[in-house]
CSV table of C-alpha atoms and ligand atoms in Angstrom, one decimal:
chain,number,residue,atom,x,y,z
A,1,MET,CA,-9.8,40.4,-4.5
A,2,LEU,CA,-13.3,41.9,-5.1
A,3,ILE,CA,-14.0,44.0,-8.1
A,4,VAL,CA,-17.1,46.0,-7.5
A,5,MET,CA,-18.7,47.4,-10.8
A,6,ASP,CA,-20.3,50.8,-11.1
A,7,HIS,CA,-24.1,50.8,-10.6
A,8,LEU,CA,-24.1,51.7,-14.2
A,9,ALA,CA,-22.0,49.0,-15.7
A,10,SER,CA,-23.1,47.3,-18.7
A,11,GLN,CA,-23.3,43.6,-19.1
A,12,GLU,CA,-20.4,44.0,-21.7
A,13,GLN,CA,-18.3,45.7,-19.0
A,14,ILE,CA,-19.0,43.1,-16.5
A,15,ASP,CA,-18.1,40.2,-19.0
A,16,ALA,CA,-15.0,42.1,-20.0
A,17,VAL,CA,-13.9,41.9,-16.4
A,18,SER,CA,-14.7,38.5,-16.1
A,19,LYS,CA,-12.7,37.8,-19.3
A,20,ARG,CA,-9.7,39.6,-18.0
A,21,ILE,CA,-9.8,37.8,-14.7
A,22,ARG,CA,-9.8,34.2,-16.7
A,23,SER,CA,-7.0,35.3,-18.8
A,24,LEU,CA,-4.7,35.7,-15.8
A,25,GLY,CA,-5.5,32.0,-14.8
A,26,LEU,CA,-8.2,33.3,-12.0
A,27,MET,CA,-11.8,32.3,-11.7
A,28,PRO,CA,-14.4,35.3,-11.8
A,29,GLN,CA,-17.4,34.8,-9.4
A,30,PRO,CA,-20.1,37.7,-10.1
A,31,ILE,CA,-22.1,38.4,-7.2
A,32,PRO,CA,-25.1,40.2,-7.9
A,33,GLY,CA,-26.4,42.8,-5.5
A,34,GLU,CA,-29.3,45.2,-5.3
A,35,ASN,CA,-27.7,48.2,-6.9
A,36,ARG,CA,-24.5,46.7,-8.5
A,37,VAL,CA,-22.6,43.6,-9.3
A,38,ALA,CA,-19.5,42.9,-7.7
A,39,ILE,CA,-17.1,39.9,-9.1
A,40,GLY,CA,-15.0,37.9,-6.8
A,41,VAL,CA,-11.7,36.9,-7.9
A,42,LEU,CA,-10.7,33.5,-6.9
A,43,GLY,CA,-8.0,31.0,-7.3
A,44,ASN,CA,-4.9,33.4,-6.5
A,45,HIS,CA,-2.4,32.4,-3.8
A,46,GLY,CA,-1.3,35.9,-3.2
A,47,TYR,CA,-2.0,39.4,-3.8
A,48,VAL,CA,-3.6,40.2,-7.0
A,49,ASP,CA,-2.0,43.1,-9.1
A,50,GLU,CA,-4.4,45.7,-10.0
A,51,GLU,CA,-2.6,46.8,-13.3
A,52,PRO,CA,-4.4,44.4,-15.6
A,53,PHE,CA,-7.6,46.0,-14.8
A,54,ARG,CA,-6.6,49.4,-15.2
A,55,ASP,CA,-7.8,49.9,-18.7
A,56,LEU,CA,-11.1,48.3,-18.2
A,57,SER,CA,-14.4,50.6,-17.9
A,58,GLY,CA,-17.2,50.4,-15.4
A,59,ILE,CA,-15.1,49.3,-12.3
A,60,GLN,CA,-16.0,51.4,-9.2
A,61,GLN,CA,-13.5,49.8,-6.8
A,62,LEU,CA,-10.9,47.1,-6.3
A,63,ILE,CA,-10.9,45.6,-2.6
A,64,HIS,CA,-8.1,43.5,-1.7
A,65,VAL,CA,-9.5,40.6,0.7
A,66,SER,CA,-6.4,39.7,3.1
A,67,LYS,CA,-8.5,37.2,5.0
A,68,PRO,CA,-8.1,33.4,4.4
A,69,TYR,CA,-11.5,33.2,3.6
A,70,LYS,CA,-13.6,34.8,1.0
A,71,LEU,CA,-16.3,32.6,-0.1
A,72,VAL,CA,-18.0,32.4,3.3
A,73,SER,CA,-17.9,36.1,3.8
A,74,ARG,CA,-20.5,38.6,3.6
A,75,ASP,CA,-18.3,40.6,1.1
A,76,PHE,CA,-18.6,37.8,-1.2
A,77,ARG,CA,-22.1,37.0,-0.6
A,78,PRO,CA,-24.3,39.6,1.1
A,79,ASN,CA,-27.5,37.4,1.2
A,80,ASP,CA,-28.0,34.7,4.1
A,81,THR,CA,-27.3,31.2,3.2
A,82,ARG,CA,-30.3,28.9,4.0
A,83,VAL,CA,-29.3,25.3,4.8
A,84,THR,CA,-32.1,23.1,4.2
A,85,LEU,CA,-32.2,19.5,5.9
A,86,ALA,CA,-34.3,16.7,4.5
A,87,GLY,CA,-36.6,19.3,2.6
A,88,ASN,CA,-38.4,20.4,6.0
A,89,VAL,CA,-35.9,22.0,8.1
A,90,THR,CA,-34.4,25.3,7.2
A,91,ILE,CA,-31.4,26.8,9.0
A,92,GLY,CA,-30.5,30.4,8.4
A,93,TRP,CA,-29.9,34.0,10.2
A,94,SER,CA,-33.4,35.3,9.4
A,95,GLU,CA,-35.3,31.9,9.9
A,96,ALA,CA,-37.0,30.5,13.0
A,97,PRO,CA,-34.3,28.9,15.2
A,98,VAL,CA,-34.3,25.4,14.7
A,99,THR,CA,-33.8,23.0,18.0
A,100,ILE,CA,-31.5,20.2,17.3
A,101,ALA,CA,-31.9,17.5,20.5
A,102,GLY,CA,-30.9,14.0,21.3
A,103,PRO,CA,-28.4,11.9,23.5
A,104,CYS,CA,-24.5,12.5,22.9
A,105,ALA,CA,-24.2,9.1,21.5
A,106,VAL,CA,-26.6,6.4,20.1
A,107,GLU,CA,-26.5,3.6,22.7
A,108,ASN,CA,-29.1,1.3,21.8
A,109,ARG,CA,-32.6,1.4,19.9
A,110,ASP,CA,-34.8,1.9,22.8
A,111,GLN,CA,-32.7,4.8,24.1
A,112,VAL,CA,-32.9,6.5,20.7
A,113,LEU,CA,-36.4,5.9,20.2
A,114,THR,CA,-37.4,7.1,23.6
A,115,ALA,CA,-35.2,10.3,23.2
A,116,ALA,CA,-36.5,10.8,19.6
A,117,ARG,CA,-40.2,10.8,20.7
A,118,ALA,CA,-39.6,13.1,23.6
A,119,VAL,CA,-37.7,15.8,21.8
A,120,LYS,CA,-40.2,15.6,19.0
A,121,LYS,CA,-43.1,15.9,21.0
A,122,ALA,CA,-41.3,18.8,22.9
A,123,GLY,CA,-40.9,20.8,19.6
A,124,ALA,CA,-37.3,19.6,18.2
A,125,THR,CA,-37.1,19.2,14.6
A,126,VAL,CA,-33.7,17.5,14.3
A,127,LEU,CA,-32.4,14.5,16.1
A,128,ARG,CA,-28.7,14.2,17.2
A,129,GLY,CA,-26.8,11.1,18.1
A,130,GLY,CA,-23.2,10.3,17.7
A,131,VAL,CA,-22.5,6.6,16.4
A,132,PHE,CA,-19.1,7.3,16.2
A,133,LYS,CA,-17.6,9.4,19.2
A,134,PRO,CA,-14.3,11.5,19.6
A,135,ARG,CA,-13.4,10.6,23.2
A,136,THR,CA,-10.3,12.0,25.2
A,137,GLY,CA,-9.2,8.7,26.3
A,138,PRO,CA,-9.3,5.2,24.5
A,139,HIS,CA,-10.8,3.2,27.5
A,140,THR,CA,-14.2,4.9,27.3
A,141,PHE,CA,-17.2,4.1,24.9
A,142,GLN,CA,-16.2,4.8,21.5
A,143,GLY,CA,-19.6,4.6,19.9
A,144,VAL,CA,-21.8,1.8,18.4
A,145,GLY,CA,-20.5,2.4,14.8
A,146,TYR,CA,-22.4,1.7,11.6
A,147,GLU,CA,-25.2,-0.1,13.2
A,148,GLY,CA,-26.3,3.1,14.8
A,149,LEU,CA,-27.4,4.7,11.7
A,150,GLU,CA,-29.9,2.1,11.3
A,151,ILE,CA,-31.3,3.0,14.8
A,152,LEU,CA,-31.3,6.8,13.7
A,153,ALA,CA,-33.0,5.9,10.4
A,154,GLU,CA,-35.6,4.2,12.3
A,155,ALA,CA,-36.2,7.2,14.5
A,156,ARG,CA,-36.5,9.4,11.7
A,157,ALA,CA,-39.1,7.1,10.0
A,158,GLU,CA,-41.0,7.0,12.9
A,159,THR,CA,-40.9,10.8,14.0
A,160,GLY,CA,-40.0,12.7,10.7
A,161,LEU,CA,-37.1,14.4,12.6
A,162,ALA,CA,-34.1,15.1,10.4
A,163,ILE,CA,-31.0,13.3,11.7
A,164,VAL,CA,-27.5,14.6,12.4
A,165,THR,CA,-24.7,12.5,13.4
A,166,GLU,CA,-20.7,12.8,13.4
A,167,VAL,CA,-18.4,11.8,10.7
A,168,MET,CA,-14.6,11.4,12.0
A,169,ARG,CA,-13.1,10.1,9.1
A,170,ILE,CA,-13.0,10.2,5.3
A,171,ASP,CA,-13.6,6.4,5.0
A,172,GLN,CA,-16.7,6.6,7.1
A,173,LEU,CA,-18.4,9.7,4.9
A,174,GLU,CA,-19.9,7.5,2.3
A,175,ARG,CA,-22.0,5.4,4.3
A,176,VAL,CA,-22.9,8.0,7.0
A,177,ALA,CA,-23.9,10.3,4.5
A,178,ALA,CA,-26.3,7.7,2.7
A,179,VAL,CA,-28.0,8.0,6.0
A,180,ALA,CA,-27.7,11.0,7.6
A,181,ASP,CA,-29.5,14.4,6.8
A,182,PHE,CA,-26.9,16.5,8.3
A,183,LEU,CA,-23.2,15.8,8.8
A,184,GLN,CA,-21.7,16.9,11.9
A,185,ILE,CA,-17.7,17.7,11.9
A,186,GLY,CA,-16.7,17.8,15.7
A,187,ALA,CA,-14.5,20.2,17.3
A,188,ARG,CA,-11.6,18.1,17.3
A,189,ASN,CA,-11.9,17.5,13.4
A,190,MET,CA,-12.4,21.3,12.7
A,191,GLN,CA,-8.9,21.8,11.1
A,192,ASN,CA,-9.0,18.1,9.6
A,193,PHE,CA,-8.5,19.4,6.2
A,194,ASP,CA,-8.8,16.5,4.2
A,195,LEU,CA,-12.0,15.6,5.9
A,196,LEU,CA,-13.2,19.2,5.3
A,197,LYS,CA,-12.6,18.8,1.4
A,198,GLU,CA,-14.1,15.5,1.1
A,199,VAL,CA,-17.6,17.0,2.7
A,200,GLY,CA,-17.1,19.8,0.7
A,201,GLN,CA,-17.4,17.6,-2.6
A,202,ILE,CA,-20.7,15.8,-1.7
A,203,ASP,CA,-24.1,17.1,-1.6
A,204,LYS,CA,-25.2,16.9,2.1
A,205,PRO,CA,-25.5,19.8,4.6
A,206,VAL,CA,-22.5,20.0,7.1
A,207,MET,CA,-22.6,21.2,10.7
A,208,LEU,CA,-19.1,22.4,11.6
A,209,LYS,CA,-18.3,22.6,15.1
A,210,ARG,CA,-15.7,25.3,16.5
A,211,GLY,CA,-12.3,23.7,17.4
A,212,MET,CA,-11.5,24.1,21.2
A,213,SER,CA,-8.7,26.6,20.6
A,214,ALA,CA,-9.8,28.1,16.9
A,215,THR,CA,-10.0,31.8,16.5
A,216,VAL,CA,-13.1,33.1,14.6
A,217,GLU,CA,-10.6,33.4,11.5
A,218,GLU,CA,-9.7,29.9,11.7
A,219,PHE,CA,-13.2,28.9,12.0
A,220,LEU,CA,-14.2,30.7,8.9
A,221,ALA,CA,-11.1,29.6,7.4
A,222,ALA,CA,-12.2,25.9,8.0
A,223,ALA,CA,-15.7,26.7,6.5
A,224,GLU,CA,-13.9,28.1,3.5
A,225,TYR,CA,-12.2,24.7,3.0
A,226,ILE,CA,-15.7,22.9,2.5
A,227,VAL,CA,-17.6,25.7,0.7
A,228,SER,CA,-14.5,26.1,-1.8
A,229,GLU,CA,-15.2,22.3,-3.1
A,230,GLY,CA,-18.7,23.2,-3.9
A,231,ASN,CA,-20.8,22.4,-0.8
A,232,GLU,CA,-22.3,25.5,0.5
A,233,GLN,CA,-24.8,24.0,2.8
A,234,VAL,CA,-22.8,24.8,6.0
A,235,VAL,CA,-23.7,25.6,9.6
A,236,LEU,CA,-21.4,26.9,12.0
A,237,CYS,CA,-21.4,25.8,15.6
A,238,GLU,CA,-20.1,27.7,18.8
A,239,ARG,CA,-19.6,25.2,21.2
A,240,GLY,CA,-17.3,26.8,23.8
A,241,ILE,CA,-13.4,27.2,23.7
A,242,ARG,CA,-10.7,26.4,26.1
A,243,THR,CA,-9.5,29.1,28.0
A,244,PHE,CA,-7.7,29.7,31.6
A,245,GLU,CA,-11.3,29.2,33.1
A,246,THR,CA,-11.9,25.8,34.2
A,247,ALA,CA,-15.2,26.3,36.2
A,248,LEU,CA,-17.5,24.9,33.4
A,249,ARG,CA,-16.4,22.2,30.7
A,250,ASN,CA,-15.7,25.2,28.1
A,251,THR,CA,-16.0,28.9,27.9
A,252,LEU,CA,-18.8,30.0,25.7
A,253,ASP,CA,-18.1,32.7,23.1
A,254,LEU,CA,-21.3,34.4,22.7
A,255,GLY,CA,-20.3,37.3,21.5
A,256,ILE,CA,-19.0,35.8,18.2
A,257,VAL,CA,-22.6,35.1,17.2
A,258,PRO,CA,-23.7,38.5,16.4
A,259,TYR,CA,-20.1,39.2,15.3
A,260,LEU,CA,-20.1,36.2,12.8
A,261,ARG,CA,-23.4,37.4,11.5
A,262,GLN,CA,-21.5,40.5,10.2
A,263,LEU,CA,-18.8,38.5,8.8
A,264,THR,CA,-20.5,35.5,7.1
A,265,HIS,CA,-23.8,34.6,5.4
A,266,LEU,CA,-23.5,31.2,6.9
A,267,PRO,CA,-25.8,30.6,9.7
A,268,VAL,CA,-24.5,29.9,13.3
A,269,ILE,CA,-25.9,27.8,15.9
A,270,VAL,CA,-24.8,27.2,19.4
A,271,ASP,CA,-24.1,24.1,21.7
A,272,PRO,CA,-25.0,25.0,25.3
A,273,SER,CA,-24.2,21.5,26.1
A,274,HIS,CA,-20.9,21.1,25.4
A,275,ALA,CA,-20.2,24.6,26.4
A,276,THR,CA,-21.1,24.0,29.9
A,277,GLY,CA,-21.0,20.5,30.7
A,278,ARG,CA,-23.6,20.9,33.4
A,279,ARG,CA,-27.3,20.3,32.8
A,280,ASP,CA,-28.4,23.1,35.5
A,281,ILE,CA,-26.5,25.7,33.4
A,282,ILE,CA,-28.0,24.6,30.0
A,283,GLY,CA,-31.5,26.2,30.0
A,284,PRO,CA,-30.3,29.9,30.7
A,285,VAL,CA,-27.4,29.7,28.4
A,286,ALA,CA,-29.6,28.4,25.7
A,287,LYS,CA,-31.8,31.2,26.1
A,288,ALA,CA,-28.9,33.5,26.0
A,289,ALA,CA,-27.9,31.9,22.5
A,290,LEU,CA,-31.2,32.8,21.0
A,291,VAL,CA,-31.3,36.4,22.4
A,292,VAL,CA,-27.9,37.1,20.6
A,293,GLY,CA,-29.6,35.9,17.6
A,294,ALA,CA,-28.2,32.3,17.2
A,295,ALA,CA,-30.0,30.4,14.2
A,296,GLY,CA,-30.7,27.5,16.5
A,297,ILE,CA,-29.2,25.5,19.3
A,298,MET,CA,-28.2,21.9,19.7
A,299,VAL,CA,-29.0,20.3,23.3
A,300,GLU,CA,-28.2,16.7,24.6
A,301,VAL,CA,-31.2,14.9,26.1
A,302,HIS,CA,-31.1,11.4,27.3
A,303,PRO,CA,-33.9,9.2,28.7
A,304,GLU,CA,-32.0,8.2,31.8
A,305,PRO,CA,-28.8,10.8,32.2
A,306,ALA,CA,-27.5,8.7,35.0
A,307,GLN,CA,-27.0,5.5,32.8
A,308,ALA,CA,-25.7,7.5,29.6
A,309,LEU,CA,-22.5,6.1,28.3
A,310,CYS,CA,-21.2,9.5,27.1
A,311,ASP,CA,-21.7,13.0,28.5
A,312,GLY,CA,-24.4,12.0,31.0
A,313,PRO,CA,-23.8,15.1,33.4
A,314,GLN,CA,-24.7,17.2,30.7
A,315,ALA,CA,-27.7,15.5,29.7
A,316,LEU,CA,-31.1,16.8,29.9
A,317,THR,CA,-34.0,14.5,30.7
A,318,PRO,CA,-36.8,14.6,28.6
A,319,GLY,CA,-38.8,16.6,31.1
A,320,ASP,CA,-36.0,19.1,31.5
A,321,PHE,CA,-36.0,19.5,27.9
A,322,HIS,CA,-39.8,20.0,27.6
A,323,ARG,CA,-39.5,22.8,30.2
A,324,LEU,CA,-36.7,24.2,28.6
A,325,MET,CA,-38.6,24.3,25.1
A,326,ARG,CA,-41.8,26.0,26.7
A,327,GLU,CA,-39.4,28.8,28.4
A,328,LEU,CA,-37.9,29.3,24.9
A,329,ASP,CA,-41.4,29.5,23.4
A,330,THR,CA,-42.0,32.7,25.5
A,331,LEU,CA,-38.9,34.5,24.2
A,332,GLY,CA,-41.0,34.9,20.9
W,1,LIG,C1,-20.9,16.2,20.3
W,1,LIG,O1,-21.5,17.2,19.6
W,1,LIG,O2,-21.5,15.0,21.1
W,1,LIG,C2,-19.2,16.4,20.4
W,1,LIG,C3,-18.3,15.5,20.7
W,1,LIG,O3,-19.2,17.7,20.2
W,1,LIG,P1,-17.8,18.4,20.0
W,1,LIG,O4,-17.0,18.0,19.0
W,1,LIG,O5,-18.0,20.0,20.2
W,1,LIG,O6,-16.8,18.2,21.3
W,2,LIG,MN1,-21.6,14.9,23.7
């Protein structure tokens, strides 16, 4: 429930409401607004009875929130969340869009450093690269593991790029978080609730990718798991969903970008690489993502796509990526 206070409500009236909420075994969360204060009621597992609030003054309205998410909603926090990576990259709805680029997977030092230098030169500010890869079948490249973290750290030290890499399991979290600036939770793990709760307890920004068949409500409910543990630095990533259409790797649901902007204060970025699976389609789709207001894009770039151990068909070459970035510059 959300309790909207009257614009003339005094601090005593606000405190009295908070006290009443606590007396019911629930948690008040004051949400200061421009004209009035609202108080979120947290910790309830069902409908919150209005009766205990009837004798309190200064309340304008009681709003029942029936959605499975609250903390990530605009109702609870009208102002945009700004997610800051390594002190120098900020992701938010009203910030300049960020570009995350790099290989699908960390393969070796040369590959990562070459990719890092190229994407930095073209204007990216975050380097991607998975050291653990969630692959559809077990007979394919599964990632180089922890030693890949050192390669990413070296690329960061040389280029100044922030680094994002995927964490697949709880037991990987500590070591990955010790190096990465930004933790990726992949589509296949969007509803790994134990993992979500764990990343919610650490102080490191998280990129949550939309599950392949997740609805918007499920996507936001998954983010709520992270935020409700205390970590508010969450970026959502639309990466296409599974539909009847098989022409491209996935079906990019671009309409949800402006829709999510209404529903949540968390920024949303778009991954045109996994959304399309084809390097010749990525450019126009990346532009479309920025036109609908995405807070950034994440694009796979490989020095030699034909040699890539993972997702080669959707990897841009450094030259392709440079051209794309110049085209994106003209969008303004
Ligand atoms: C990736 O970003 O390399 C990846 C595996 O993405 P997703 O989880 O969206 O499939
Ligand atoms: Mn990939």
